[in-house]
Amino acid sequence: MQSRMPAKIFFCQLALLVILIQVTPGISEEQKQCEAGFSEPRYAFSVMRKVLERGRILGKVRFDSCSGSSRSLYSPEDTRFRVLPDGTVSVKRQLTLHTGSVSFVLNTWDNAGKKHSVPVFIWNEREQQ
């Protein structure tokens, strides 16, 4: 009986190896299909007032870097705004929406170093009525 145990272990290991070989290509195919980018082609956040105070949270953007992390480093082209690594967009310093809206481009980079940009619009809902 003891001489048959190593044969059973060998066949179990062989079966496990075959399963792993079959599963591995599926995983790498999924990773190849992932395309880094923002979840939306543009973001629009509405506010109810003309003056936006420092620290006001406007909304959230989402960027998929295909790394499994939901955090990215963002660089807004308008310095009056900041975007936290989790995608939260907030007012960095007080501003007034004189024309009822403001827009800026938000940039981030994926793991391969490719730059991704998306337009962000903030508009005063009361001014647009």
CSV table of C-alpha atoms in Angstrom, one decimal:
chain,number,residue,atom,x,y,z
A,1,MET,CA,0.0,0.0,0.0
A,2,GLN,CA,2.9,2.4,0.7
A,3,SER,CA,4.4,1.9,-2.7
A,4,ARG,CA,1.1,3.1,-4.3
A,5,MET,CA,1.0,6.3,-2.3
A,6,PRO,CA,3.8,8.1,-4.2
A,7,ALA,CA,2.0,7.1,-7.5
A,8,LYS,CA,-1.2,8.7,-6.3
A,9,ILE,CA,0.6,11.9,-5.2
A,10,PHE,CA,2.4,12.0,-8.6
A,11,PHE,CA,-0.9,11.8,-10.5
A,12,CYS,CA,-2.5,14.4,-8.2
A,13,GLN,CA,0.4,16.8,-8.9
A,14,LEU,CA,0.2,16.0,-12.6
A,15,ALA,CA,-3.5,16.8,-12.7
A,16,LEU,CA,-3.0,20.0,-10.8
A,17,LEU,CA,-0.2,21.0,-13.3
A,18,VAL,CA,-2.5,20.4,-16.3
A,19,ILE,CA,-5.3,22.5,-14.7
A,20,LEU,CA,-2.9,25.4,-14.0
A,21,ILE,CA,-1.6,25.3,-17.6
A,22,GLN,CA,-5.2,25.5,-18.9
A,23,VAL,CA,-6.1,28.4,-16.6
A,24,THR,CA,-3.0,30.5,-17.0
A,25,PRO,CA,-3.6,31.5,-20.7
A,26,GLY,CA,-7.1,32.7,-19.8
A,27,ILE,CA,-5.7,35.0,-17.1
A,28,SER,CA,-3.1,36.5,-19.4
A,29,GLU,CA,-5.8,37.0,-22.2
A,30,GLU,CA,-8.0,39.0,-19.7
A,31,GLN,CA,-5.0,41.2,-18.8
A,32,LYS,CA,-4.3,41.8,-22.5
A,33,GLN,CA,-7.9,42.9,-23.1
A,34,CYS,CA,-7.8,45.6,-20.4
A,35,GLU,CA,-7.5,49.1,-21.9
A,36,ALA,CA,-6.4,51.8,-19.5
A,37,GLY,CA,-8.6,54.9,-19.5
A,38,PHE,CA,-11.3,57.0,-17.8
A,39,SER,CA,-14.7,55.4,-17.3
A,40,GLU,CA,-16.4,58.3,-19.1
A,41,PRO,CA,-15.5,60.3,-22.2
A,42,ARG,CA,-16.2,63.5,-20.1
A,43,TYR,CA,-17.3,64.4,-16.6
A,44,ALA,CA,-19.9,67.1,-15.7
A,45,PHE,CA,-20.6,68.1,-12.1
A,46,SER,CA,-23.5,70.5,-11.3
A,47,VAL,CA,-23.4,72.9,-8.3
A,48,MET,CA,-26.2,75.0,-6.8
A,49,ARG,CA,-24.2,78.2,-6.2
A,50,LYS,CA,-22.1,80.7,-8.0
A,51,VAL,CA,-19.3,80.9,-5.4
A,52,LEU,CA,-17.5,77.6,-4.7
A,53,GLU,CA,-15.6,77.6,-1.4
A,54,ARG,CA,-12.3,75.9,-0.8
A,55,GLY,CA,-12.6,72.2,0.0
A,56,ARG,CA,-16.0,71.7,-1.7
A,57,ILE,CA,-16.3,68.2,-3.2
A,58,LEU,CA,-17.7,68.4,-6.7
A,59,GLY,CA,-17.8,64.7,-7.6
A,60,LYS,CA,-15.6,61.7,-8.5
A,61,VAL,CA,-13.8,60.5,-11.7
A,62,ARG,CA,-12.8,56.9,-12.3
A,63,PHE,CA,-9.7,55.8,-14.1
A,64,ASP,CA,-8.8,52.1,-14.8
A,65,SER,CA,-5.1,51.7,-15.0
A,66,CYS,CA,-5.4,47.9,-15.5
A,67,SER,CA,-3.2,47.4,-12.4
A,68,GLY,CA,-6.1,46.4,-10.2
A,69,SER,CA,-5.7,49.6,-8.1
A,70,SER,CA,-8.5,52.1,-8.0
A,71,ARG,CA,-6.0,54.9,-7.1
A,72,SER,CA,-4.2,57.1,-9.6
A,73,LEU,CA,-2.2,60.3,-9.6
A,74,TYR,CA,-4.2,63.1,-11.3
A,75,SER,CA,-3.0,66.4,-12.6
A,76,PRO,CA,-5.8,69.0,-13.3
A,77,GLU,CA,-4.7,71.7,-15.8
A,78,ASP,CA,-6.7,74.3,-13.8
A,79,THR,CA,-4.9,74.9,-10.5
A,80,ARG,CA,-8.1,75.9,-8.7
A,81,PHE,CA,-9.0,72.2,-8.5
A,82,ARG,CA,-7.5,69.2,-7.1
A,83,VAL,CA,-8.2,65.5,-7.6
A,84,LEU,CA,-7.3,63.0,-4.9
A,85,PRO,CA,-5.9,59.6,-5.7
A,86,ASP,CA,-9.3,58.0,-5.3
A,87,GLY,CA,-10.7,60.3,-8.0
A,88,THR,CA,-12.5,62.8,-5.7
A,89,VAL,CA,-12.6,66.2,-7.4
A,90,SER,CA,-12.6,69.2,-5.1
A,91,VAL,CA,-12.1,73.0,-5.1
A,92,LYS,CA,-8.5,73.8,-4.2
A,93,ARG,CA,-9.1,77.6,-3.7
A,94,GLN,CA,-12.3,79.6,-3.8
A,95,LEU,CA,-13.7,80.5,-7.2
A,96,THR,CA,-16.7,82.3,-8.7
A,97,LEU,CA,-18.5,80.9,-11.7
A,98,HIS,CA,-18.9,84.3,-13.4
A,99,THR,CA,-20.3,82.8,-16.6
A,100,GLY,CA,-22.1,80.0,-14.9
A,101,SER,CA,-19.6,77.3,-15.7
A,102,VAL,CA,-16.0,76.4,-15.9
A,103,SER,CA,-14.1,73.5,-17.5
A,104,PHE,CA,-10.6,72.0,-17.4
A,105,VAL,CA,-8.7,69.1,-18.6
A,106,LEU,CA,-7.7,66.3,-16.2
A,107,ASN,CA,-4.6,64.2,-16.9
A,108,THR,CA,-3.3,61.0,-15.5
A,109,TRP,CA,-0.9,58.3,-16.7
A,110,ASP,CA,-1.2,54.6,-16.9
A,111,ASN,CA,1.4,52.0,-15.8
A,112,ALA,CA,3.0,52.1,-19.2
A,113,GLY,CA,3.5,55.8,-18.9
A,114,LYS,CA,0.9,56.8,-21.5
A,115,LYS,CA,-1.0,60.0,-20.8
A,116,HIS,CA,-4.8,60.0,-20.6
A,117,SER,CA,-6.9,63.2,-20.5
A,118,VAL,CA,-10.5,63.9,-20.0
A,119,PRO,CA,-12.5,67.1,-20.0
A,120,VAL,CA,-14.3,68.1,-16.7
A,121,PHE,CA,-17.2,70.6,-16.7
A,122,ILE,CA,-18.6,72.3,-13.6
A,123,TRP,CA,-21.8,74.3,-14.0
A,124,ASN,CA,-24.1,76.2,-11.8
A,125,GLU,CA,-27.5,74.6,-12.2
A,126,ARG,CA,-29.3,77.8,-11.2
A,127,GLU,CA,-27.6,79.9,-13.9
A,128,GLN,CA,-28.6,77.4,-16.6
A,129,GLN,CA,-32.4,77.6,-15.9
